[in-house]
Amino acid sequence: MDRLTIIKVGGKVVEEPESLNMLLDQFVKISGYKILVHGGGRSATQIAAKLGIETKMVDGRRITDNETLEVVTMVYGGLVNKKIVAGLQARGCNAIGITGADLDLIHAHKRPVKDIDYGFVGDVDDVNSDEVRLLINENVTPVIAPLTHDGKGNLLNTNADTIASEIATEFARYYSVYLFYCFEKKGVLLDAKDEDNIIYDLDYDLFKKCQSEGIIKEGMIPKLDNGFRAKKSGVKEVLITNHENISSGRGTRLI
Amino acid sequence: MDRLTIIKVGGKVVEEPESLNMLLDQFVKISGYKILVHGGGRSATQIAAKLGIETKMVDGRRITDNETLEVVTMVYGGLVNKKIVAGLQARGCNAIGITGADLDLIHAHKRPVKDIDYGFVGDVDDVNSDEVRLLINENVTPVIAPLTHDGKGNLLNTNADTIASEIATEFARYYSVYLFYCFEKKGVLLDAKDEDNIIYDLDYDLFKKCQSEGIIKEGMIPKLDNGFRAKKSGVKEVLITNHENISSGRGTRLI
């Protein structure tokens, strides 16, 4: 099977021109087929504030009322996504920027209200890769914004880490998939105070042990849960790294 | 050659839920391959105002400084485009929302500064339809936002009427292209006070005569210039109509 590398980058990297340029320089060096999945939360929060819309977060997830949905649609699907596409085109990489609504790529349903009403937040039902694979096989690079749709005309705000692992799992049926989660550190740290003390090989038992000891915490936990799930579903390699290391492949490898 | 209908709709139609729904209901009834090109100027102006950015227009064209470029990228490429895509998906039409940067569809250059500095406004150089045709032939419907790129990483704000005629001209090499310009009236009016007094068949001489007599004026002039240029370049039919008539094909036909 052909190699397909899926890179998920958080908002911070893609929202600042300098780190975005560094990311894109590294990204185009990756050989084989590629997909970029991006966030954009900081810009969304900033623009919402300028528009007088208050941002409410619960456990790191954005409460997405109707106005907030408009903001994330603009920011993720427009501003951040199209800047990346233009930047990749300038580097000779034929990119296409899409959301989960485009090509019916990712179907989701509005998260049911239990203790918290997250609003227009989508939980993924299924991924339809048919037309996207057609493009990939023509050497087109999809750039995916973290939005899905419910098939009834509603866009839904969906966590970018989850989108990356769902996409990776679906594409693993057709390609040898390498999934890289990029964040600020070089990998998962054994000691938060020592940036170089990286866990190079992380298995599920060690992850759970580190979690119970509080070494691995907060946003890293769902990221790793997503990563191990993807690995179990046939994704060849899952790597936690930063955007400077995506072409070398250094970081924390899930085993 | 297969039939391809290209519909250009202005901002007003796509920005109000009621007229957008009516448009999309009509649009999906069109048989054969389809492309939708949209504007979004009113929303851009509104959101710019909320963000404290002043909108400056010269001859109906938006002066696009860096901040305004961010607004139109968000609004055209994100908000308006993705709402249309989700609405089409809900109607069983497999849409993909793109700009001229995606798939390297439309190359443009920043308009040279003469009397007026339009800022990041693009004049079209060429259209590359290769990958978009691949999608169309799979029954995918492209929804195109009025943005182009310069190949150096810059997005450019580009008139949607121009994009529609440029796209139509390129695709006329491969398809039998029907280009419909939708606006508020049922067609080009002989008498602005009589909404039903439509010119059904308009040739170039009559256009120029009506223009010199002030019967055809303002924004309709560049629209018709674009339309006649497209017709001359191999587009099978150019129709000026409103969004309620796109499936019936009534309106002003350029001959």
Coordinates of C-alpha atoms in Angstrom, one line a residue:
Chain A
M1 CA 0.0 0.0 0.0
D2 CA 1.2 3.6 -0.7
R3 CA 2.3 5.7 2.2
L4 CA 0.0 8.4 3.5
T5 CA 1.1 10.8 6.2
I6 CA -1.5 12.6 8.2
I7 CA -0.3 15.6 10.2
K8 CA -2.5 17.2 12.8
V9 CA -1.3 20.7 13.9
G10 CA -2.9 22.8 16.6
G11 CA -4.0 26.3 16.3
K12 CA -0.9 28.0 17.8
V13 CA 1.4 26.7 15.0
V14 CA -0.8 27.6 12.1
E15 CA -1.9 31.0 13.5
E16 CA 1.5 32.6 13.7
P17 CA 3.1 33.4 10.3
E18 CA 6.6 32.4 11.5
S19 CA 5.7 28.9 12.8
L20 CA 3.2 28.4 10.0
N21 CA 6.0 29.0 7.4
M22 CA 8.3 26.6 9.3
L23 CA 5.5 24.0 9.4
L24 CA 4.8 24.3 5.7
D25 CA 8.5 24.1 4.8
Q26 CA 8.7 20.9 6.8
F27 CA 5.4 19.6 5.6
V28 CA 6.2 19.7 1.9
K29 CA 9.5 17.7 2.5
I30 CA 7.5 14.7 3.6
S31 CA 7.5 12.2 0.8
G32 CA 4.4 10.3 -0.4
Y33 CA 0.8 11.3 0.0
K34 CA -0.1 13.8 2.7
I35 CA -3.1 15.2 4.6
L36 CA -2.9 18.2 7.0
V37 CA -5.6 18.5 9.7
H38 CA -5.5 21.9 11.5
G39 CA -7.1 23.7 14.5
G40 CA -7.6 27.4 14.9
G41 CA -9.0 27.9 18.3
R42 CA -7.0 30.9 19.3
S43 CA -8.0 32.9 16.3
A44 CA -11.6 31.9 16.8
T45 CA -11.5 33.1 20.4
Q46 CA -9.9 36.4 19.3
I47 CA -12.3 37.1 16.5
A48 CA -15.3 36.1 18.6
A49 CA -14.1 38.6 21.3
K50 CA -13.8 41.4 18.6
L51 CA -17.3 40.6 17.5
G52 CA -18.5 40.8 21.1
I53 CA -19.2 37.0 21.4
E54 CA -18.1 35.5 24.6
T55 CA -16.1 32.2 24.4
K56 CA -17.2 29.5 26.9
M57 CA -15.0 26.4 27.3
V58 CA -15.7 23.3 29.2
D59 CA -12.9 20.7 29.6
G60 CA -11.1 22.3 26.7
R61 CA -14.1 22.1 24.4
R62 CA -15.8 25.2 23.0
I63 CA -19.5 25.7 23.8
T64 CA -20.8 26.3 20.2
D65 CA -23.9 28.4 20.1
N66 CA -25.2 29.6 16.7
E67 CA -23.0 32.8 16.7
T68 CA -20.0 30.8 17.7
L69 CA -20.6 28.3 15.0
E70 CA -20.5 31.2 12.5
V71 CA -17.2 32.3 13.9
V72 CA -15.6 28.8 13.8
T73 CA -17.0 28.3 10.3
M74 CA -15.3 31.6 9.2
V75 CA -12.1 31.1 11.0
Y76 CA -11.4 27.4 10.6
G77 CA -13.0 26.9 7.2
G78 CA -12.0 30.2 5.7
L79 CA -9.2 32.2 7.3
V80 CA -6.9 29.5 8.7
N81 CA -7.7 26.9 6.0
K82 CA -7.2 29.1 3.0
K83 CA -4.0 30.7 4.3
I84 CA -2.5 27.2 4.6
V85 CA -3.7 26.3 1.1
A86 CA -2.2 29.5 -0.5
G87 CA 1.1 28.8 1.5
L88 CA 1.3 25.2 0.2
Q89 CA 0.5 26.2 -3.4
A90 CA 3.4 28.7 -3.2
R91 CA 5.6 25.8 -2.2
G92 CA 4.5 23.7 -5.2
C93 CA 2.2 21.5 -3.2
N94 CA -1.2 21.2 -4.9
A95 CA -3.5 21.6 -1.8
I96 CA -7.2 21.7 -1.4
G97 CA -8.8 23.1 1.7
I98 CA -12.0 21.3 2.9
T99 CA -14.2 20.6 5.9
G100 CA -16.1 17.5 6.7
A101 CA -19.1 18.8 4.8
D102 CA -17.2 19.0 1.6
L103 CA -17.4 15.8 -0.5
D104 CA -19.6 14.5 2.4
L105 CA -16.3 13.6 4.0
I106 CA -17.3 13.4 7.7
H107 CA -20.8 12.8 8.9
A108 CA -21.5 13.6 12.5
H109 CA -24.4 14.2 14.9
K110 CA -24.9 17.0 17.3
R111 CA -23.6 15.9 20.7
P112 CA -26.6 14.9 22.9
V113 CA -27.2 17.2 25.9
K114 CA -26.4 15.5 29.2
D115 CA -24.9 17.6 32.0
I116 CA -23.6 20.1 29.5
D117 CA -25.1 21.5 26.3
Y118 CA -22.1 21.9 23.9
G119 CA -24.4 23.3 21.2
F120 CA -23.3 22.7 17.6
V121 CA -20.5 20.3 18.5
G122 CA -20.4 17.1 16.4
D123 CA -19.5 13.6 17.3
V124 CA -18.3 11.7 14.3
D125 CA -20.5 8.9 12.8
D126 CA -18.6 8.0 9.6
V127 CA -15.9 9.0 7.1
N128 CA -16.5 8.7 3.4
S129 CA -13.1 8.8 1.7
D130 CA -14.1 8.0 -2.0
E131 CA -13.6 11.4 -3.7
V132 CA -10.8 12.5 -1.4
R133 CA -8.9 9.3 -2.3
L134 CA -9.4 10.2 -6.0
L135 CA -7.7 13.5 -5.3
I136 CA -4.9 12.1 -3.2
N137 CA -4.1 9.6 -6.0
E138 CA -3.6 12.6 -8.2
N139 CA -1.1 14.0 -5.8
V140 CA -3.5 16.5 -4.3
T141 CA -3.0 17.3 -0.6
P142 CA -6.2 17.8 1.4
V143 CA -6.1 20.4 4.2
I144 CA -8.9 19.7 6.6
A145 CA -10.6 22.2 8.9
P146 CA -12.2 20.8 12.1
L147 CA -15.8 21.1 11.0
T148 CA -18.2 18.2 10.1
H149 CA -21.9 18.2 9.1
D150 CA -25.0 16.3 10.0
G151 CA -26.4 15.8 6.5
K152 CA -29.4 18.0 7.4
G153 CA -27.7 21.3 6.5
N154 CA -25.9 21.9 9.7
L155 CA -22.2 22.4 10.1
L156 CA -20.8 21.1 13.4
N157 CA -17.7 22.1 15.3
T158 CA -15.6 18.9 15.9
N159 CA -12.3 18.4 17.7
A160 CA -9.4 18.3 15.3
D161 CA -7.5 15.5 17.1
T162 CA -10.6 13.3 16.8
I163 CA -10.9 14.2 13.1
A164 CA -7.3 13.3 12.5
S165 CA -7.7 9.8 14.2
E166 CA -11.0 9.1 12.4
I167 CA -9.6 10.1 9.0
A168 CA -6.5 8.0 9.8
T169 CA -8.5 5.0 10.6
E170 CA -10.6 5.2 7.5
F171 CA -7.7 5.8 5.2
A172 CA -5.7 2.9 6.8
R173 CA -8.0 0.7 4.7
Y174 CA -6.4 2.0 1.6
Y175 CA -2.9 3.3 2.5
S176 CA -0.1 2.7 4.9
V177 CA -1.0 5.5 7.3
Y178 CA 1.4 7.5 9.5
L179 CA -0.4 9.8 11.9
F180 CA 1.6 12.6 13.5
Y181 CA 0.1 14.8 16.3
C182 CA 2.1 18.0 16.5
F183 CA 2.1 20.2 19.6
E184 CA 4.5 22.5 21.4
K185 CA 6.8 19.9 22.8
K186 CA 9.2 17.4 21.1
G187 CA 7.1 14.5 22.4
V188 CA 5.4 13.2 25.5
L189 CA 7.6 14.3 28.5
L190 CA 8.5 12.1 31.5
D191 CA 9.2 15.3 33.4
A192 CA 7.3 18.5 32.5
K193 CA 10.3 20.6 33.6
D194 CA 12.7 18.8 31.2
E195 CA 11.9 19.5 27.6
D196 CA 14.4 16.9 26.4
N197 CA 13.2 14.0 28.7
I198 CA 11.0 12.5 26.1
I199 CA 9.3 9.1 26.2
Y200 CA 10.4 7.7 22.8
D201 CA 8.3 4.5 22.9
L202 CA 5.0 4.6 24.6
D203 CA 2.8 1.5 25.0
Y204 CA -0.7 1.5 26.4
D205 CA 0.3 0.2 29.8
L206 CA 3.0 2.9 30.3
F207 CA 0.5 5.5 29.1
K208 CA -2.0 4.4 31.8
K209 CA 0.7 4.2 34.4
C210 CA 1.9 7.8 33.6
Q211 CA -1.7 9.0 33.6
S212 CA -2.4 7.5 37.0
E213 CA 0.8 9.1 38.3
G214 CA -0.1 12.5 36.8
I215 CA 2.9 12.5 34.5
I216 CA 0.6 12.6 31.5
K217 CA -2.4 14.9 31.9
E218 CA -4.9 17.3 30.5
G219 CA -5.1 17.7 26.7
M220 CA -2.6 14.9 26.2
I221 CA -4.9 12.3 27.5
P222 CA -7.6 12.5 24.8
K223 CA -4.9 12.9 22.2
L224 CA -3.2 9.7 23.3
D225 CA -6.6 7.9 23.6
N226 CA -7.3 8.9 20.0
G227 CA -3.9 7.8 19.0
F228 CA -4.0 4.4 20.6
R229 CA -7.5 3.8 19.1
A230 CA -6.2 4.7 15.6
K231 CA -3.2 2.4 16.1
K232 CA -5.5 -0.4 17.1
S233 CA -7.6 0.2 14.0
G234 CA -4.8 -0.4 11.6
V235 CA -2.9 2.9 11.5
K236 CA 0.7 1.9 10.9
E237 CA 2.4 4.5 13.1
V238 CA 1.3 7.2 15.5
L239 CA 3.8 9.9 16.5
I240 CA 3.5 12.7 19.0
T241 CA 6.0 15.5 18.0
N242 CA 6.3 19.1 17.2
H243 CA 6.1 20.9 13.9
E244 CA 9.9 21.2 13.6
N245 CA 10.3 17.4 13.6
I246 CA 7.6 16.2 11.2
S247 CA 10.0 15.6 8.3
S248 CA 12.5 13.7 10.5
G249 CA 9.9 11.7 12.4
R250 CA 11.5 12.2 15.8
G251 CA 9.2 12.2 18.9
T252 CA 7.0 9.8 21.0
R253 CA 6.0 6.7 19.1
L254 CA 2.9 4.8 20.2
I255 CA 3.7 1.1 20.3
Chain B
M1 CA -20.0 17.2 -25.0
D2 CA -21.7 16.9 -21.6
R3 CA -23.7 19.8 -20.3
L4 CA -22.3 21.9 -17.5
T5 CA -24.3 24.7 -16.0
I6 CA -22.5 27.4 -14.2
I7 CA -24.6 29.6 -11.9
K8 CA -23.3 32.8 -10.5
V9 CA -25.3 34.2 -7.6
G10 CA -24.8 37.5 -5.8
G11 CA -24.4 38.1 -2.1
K12 CA -27.9 39.0 -1.4
V13 CA -29.4 35.7 -2.5
V14 CA -26.9 33.5 -0.6
E15 CA -26.8 35.6 2.6
E16 CA -30.5 35.4 3.5
P17 CA -31.7 31.9 4.7
E18 CA -35.0 32.1 2.8
S19 CA -33.6 33.1 -0.6
L20 CA -30.6 30.7 -0.1
N21 CA -33.0 27.8 0.5
M22 CA -35.0 28.8 -2.6
L23 CA -31.8 29.0 -4.6
L24 CA -30.6 25.6 -3.5
D25 CA -33.9 24.0 -4.1
Q26 CA -33.9 25.3 -7.7
F27 CA -30.2 24.6 -8.1
V28 CA -30.4 20.9 -7.4
K29 CA -33.2 20.5 -10.0
I30 CA -30.8 21.5 -12.8
S31 CA -29.8 18.3 -14.7
G32 CA -26.3 17.5 -15.7
Y33 CA -23.0 18.8 -14.2
K34 CA -23.2 22.0 -12.2
I35 CA -20.9 24.7 -10.6
L36 CA -22.1 27.4 -8.3
V37 CA -20.1 30.7 -8.0
H38 CA -21.1 33.0 -5.2
G39 CA -20.5 36.4 -3.8
G40 CA -20.9 37.5 -0.2
G41 CA -20.2 41.3 -0.2
R42 CA -22.9 42.3 2.2
S43 CA -21.9 39.9 4.9
A44 CA -18.2 40.9 4.4
T45 CA -19.2 44.6 4.9
Q46 CA -21.3 43.7 8.0
I47 CA -18.6 41.6 9.6
A48 CA -15.9 44.2 8.8
A49 CA -18.0 46.9 10.5
K50 CA -18.5 44.7 13.6
L51 CA -14.7 44.2 13.6
G52 CA -14.2 48.0 13.3
I53 CA -12.8 47.8 9.8
E54 CA -14.1 50.5 7.4
T55 CA -15.3 49.3 4.0
K56 CA -14.2 51.4 1.1
M57 CA -15.7 50.9 -2.3
V58 CA -14.6 52.4 -5.7
D59 CA -16.9 51.8 -8.7
G60 CA -18.5 48.9 -6.9
R61 CA -15.1 47.3 -6.1
R62 CA -13.9 46.7 -2.6
I63 CA -10.5 48.3 -1.6
T64 CA -8.9 45.3 -0.1
D65 CA -6.2 46.1 2.5
N66 CA -4.7 43.3 4.6
E67 CA -7.4 43.4 7.2
T68 CA -10.2 43.4 4.6
L69 CA -8.5 40.5 2.9
E70 CA -8.8 38.5 6.1
V71 CA -12.5 39.4 6.3
V72 CA -13.3 38.4 2.8
T73 CA -11.2 35.2 3.2
M74 CA -13.3 34.3 6.3
V75 CA -16.6 35.3 4.9
Y76 CA -16.4 34.2 1.3
G77 CA -14.2 31.1 1.8
G78 CA -15.7 30.1 5.1
L79 CA -19.0 31.4 6.2
V80 CA -20.9 31.7 3.0
N81 CA -19.2 28.9 1.1
K82 CA -19.6 26.3 3.8
K83 CA -23.2 27.1 4.5
I84 CA -24.0 26.5 0.8
V85 CA -22.0 23.3 0.8
A86 CA -23.9 22.0 3.9
G87 CA -27.2 23.0 2.3
L88 CA -26.4 21.2 -0.9
Q89 CA -25.3 18.1 1.0
A90 CA -28.6 18.1 2.8
R91 CA -30.3 18.1 -0.6
G92 CA -28.3 15.0 -1.8
C93 CA -25.9 17.1 -4.0
N94 CA -22.3 16.2 -3.3
A95 CA -20.8 19.6 -3.2
I96 CA -17.2 20.8 -2.5
G97 CA -16.5 24.4 -1.5
I98 CA -13.3 25.9 -3.0
T99 CA -11.5 29.1 -3.8
G100 CA -9.2 29.8 -6.7
A101 CA -6.3 28.8 -4.5
D102 CA -7.6 25.3 -4.0
L103 CA -6.3 22.9 -6.6
D104 CA -4.5 25.9 -8.1
L105 CA -7.8 26.6 -9.9
I106 CA -7.4 30.3 -10.6
H107 CA -4.1 32.1 -10.8
A108 CA -4.2 35.9 -10.6
H109 CA -1.9 38.9 -10.1
K110 CA -2.4 41.8 -7.8
R111 CA -4.0 44.6 -9.7
P112 CA -1.3 47.2 -10.6
V113 CA -1.7 50.5 -8.9
K114 CA -2.7 53.3 -11.3
D115 CA -5.1 56.0 -10.1
I116 CA -6.4 53.8 -7.4
D117 CA -4.7 51.2 -5.2
Y118 CA -7.3 48.4 -4.9
G119 CA -4.9 46.5 -2.5
F120 CA -5.2 42.7 -2.6
V121 CA -7.5 42.5 -5.6
G122 CA -6.7 40.0 -8.2
D123 CA -7.0 40.1 -12.0
V124 CA -7.2 36.6 -13.4
D125 CA -4.3 35.2 -15.4
D126 CA -5.4 31.6 -16.0
V127 CA -7.7 28.8 -14.9
N128 CA -6.5 25.2 -14.4
S129 CA -9.4 22.9 -14.5
D130 CA -7.7 19.5 -14.4
E131 CA -8.6 18.3 -10.9
V132 CA -11.9 20.1 -10.8
R133 CA -13.0 18.3 -14.0
L134 CA -12.0 15.0 -12.3
L135 CA -14.4 15.8 -9.5
I136 CA -17.2 17.0 -11.8
N137 CA -17.0 13.8 -13.8
E138 CA -17.7 12.0 -10.5
N139 CA -20.8 14.1 -10.1
V140 CA -19.3 16.4 -7.6
T141 CA -20.6 20.0 -7.6
P142 CA -18.0 22.7 -7.0
V143 CA -19.1 25.8 -5.1
I144 CA -16.6 28.5 -5.8
A145 CA -15.9 31.5 -3.5
P146 CA -14.6 34.7 -5.2
L147 CA -10.9 34.4 -4.1
T148 CA -7.9 33.7 -6.3
H149 CA -4.2 33.4 -5.5
D150 CA -0.9 34.6 -6.9
G151 CA 1.1 31.5 -6.5
K152 CA 3.4 33.3 -4.0
G153 CA 1.2 32.6 -1.0
N154 CA -1.2 35.5 -1.3
L155 CA -4.9 35.2 -1.6
L156 CA -6.6 37.9 -3.8
N157 CA -10.1 39.2 -3.7
T158 CA -11.6 38.8 -7.2
N159 CA -14.9 39.8 -8.7
A160 CA -17.4 36.9 -8.7
D161 CA -18.8 37.8 -12.2
T162 CA -15.4 37.7 -13.6
I163 CA -14.6 34.4 -12.0
A164 CA -17.8 32.9 -13.4
S165 CA -17.0 34.0 -17.0
E166 CA -13.3 32.9 -16.7
I167 CA -14.4 29.5 -15.4
A168 CA -17.1 29.2 -18.1
T169 CA -14.6 30.0 -20.8
E170 CA -12.1 27.4 -19.6
F171 CA -14.7 24.7 -19.1
A172 CA -16.2 25.4 -22.5
R173 CA -13.2 23.5 -23.9
Y174 CA -14.5 20.3 -22.3
Y175 CA -18.2 20.8 -21.8
S176 CA -21.3 22.4 -23.4
V177 CA -21.4 25.3 -20.9
Y178 CA -24.5 27.2 -19.9
L179 CA -23.6 30.3 -17.8
F180 CA -26.4 31.9 -15.7
Y181 CA -25.9 35.2 -14.0
C182 CA -28.5 35.6 -11.2
F183 CA -29.5 38.9 -9.8
E184 CA -32.6 40.5 -8.3
K185 CA -34.5 41.0 -11.5
K186 CA -36.0 38.5 -13.9
G187 CA -33.6 39.7 -16.7
V188 CA -32.3 42.8 -18.3
L189 CA -35.1 45.4 -18.2
L190 CA -36.0 47.7 -21.0
D191 CA -37.7 49.9 -18.5
A192 CA -36.4 50.0 -14.9
K193 CA -39.9 50.8 -13.6
D194 CA -41.4 47.7 -15.3
E195 CA -40.1 44.5 -13.8
D196 CA -41.8 42.4 -16.5
N197 CA -40.5 44.4 -19.5
I198 CA -37.5 42.1 -20.1
I199 CA -35.2 42.0 -23.1
Y200 CA -35.4 38.2 -23.9
D201 CA -32.8 38.2 -26.6
L202 CA -29.9 40.6 -26.3
D203 CA -27.2 40.9 -29.0
Y204 CA -24.1 43.0 -28.6
D205 CA -25.4 45.9 -30.8
L206 CA -28.6 46.2 -28.8
F207 CA -26.5 46.1 -25.5
K208 CA -24.3 48.9 -26.7
K209 CA -27.4 50.9 -27.9
C210 CA -29.1 50.4 -24.5
Q211 CA -25.9 51.4 -22.7
S212 CA -25.5 54.6 -24.7
E213 CA -29.2 55.4 -24.0
G214 CA -28.7 54.8 -20.3
I215 CA -31.2 51.9 -20.3
I216 CA -28.5 49.4 -19.2
K217 CA -26.2 50.9 -16.6
E218 CA -24.0 50.5 -13.5
G219 CA -23.2 46.9 -12.4
M220 CA -25.0 45.4 -15.3
I221 CA -22.5 46.7 -17.8
P222 CA -19.4 44.7 -16.6
K223 CA -21.7 41.7 -16.1
L224 CA -22.8 41.9 -19.7
D225 CA -19.3 42.6 -20.9
N226 CA -18.2 39.4 -19.1
G227 CA -21.1 37.5 -20.5
F228 CA -20.5 38.6 -24.2
R229 CA -16.8 37.8 -23.8
A230 CA -17.7 34.3 -22.5
K231 CA -20.2 33.7 -25.3
K232 CA -17.5 34.7 -27.9
S233 CA -15.1 32.3 -26.3
G234 CA -17.2 29.2 -26.8
V235 CA -19.7 29.3 -23.9
K236 CA -22.9 27.8 -25.4
E237 CA -25.4 30.0 -23.6
V238 CA -25.3 33.0 -21.3
L239 CA -28.5 33.9 -19.4
I240 CA -29.2 36.9 -17.1
T241 CA -32.0 35.9 -14.7
N242 CA -32.9 35.6 -11.0
H243 CA -32.5 32.7 -8.7
E244 CA -36.2 31.7 -9.0
N245 CA -35.8 31.0 -12.7
I246 CA -32.6 29.0 -12.9
S247 CA -34.2 25.7 -13.3
S248 CA -36.7 26.9 -16.0
G249 CA -34.1 29.0 -17.9
R250 CA -36.2 32.1 -18.4
G251 CA -34.5 35.5 -18.6
T252 CA -32.3 37.5 -20.9
R253 CA -30.4 35.4 -23.3
L254 CA -27.2 36.8 -24.9
I255 CA -27.2 36.1 -28.6

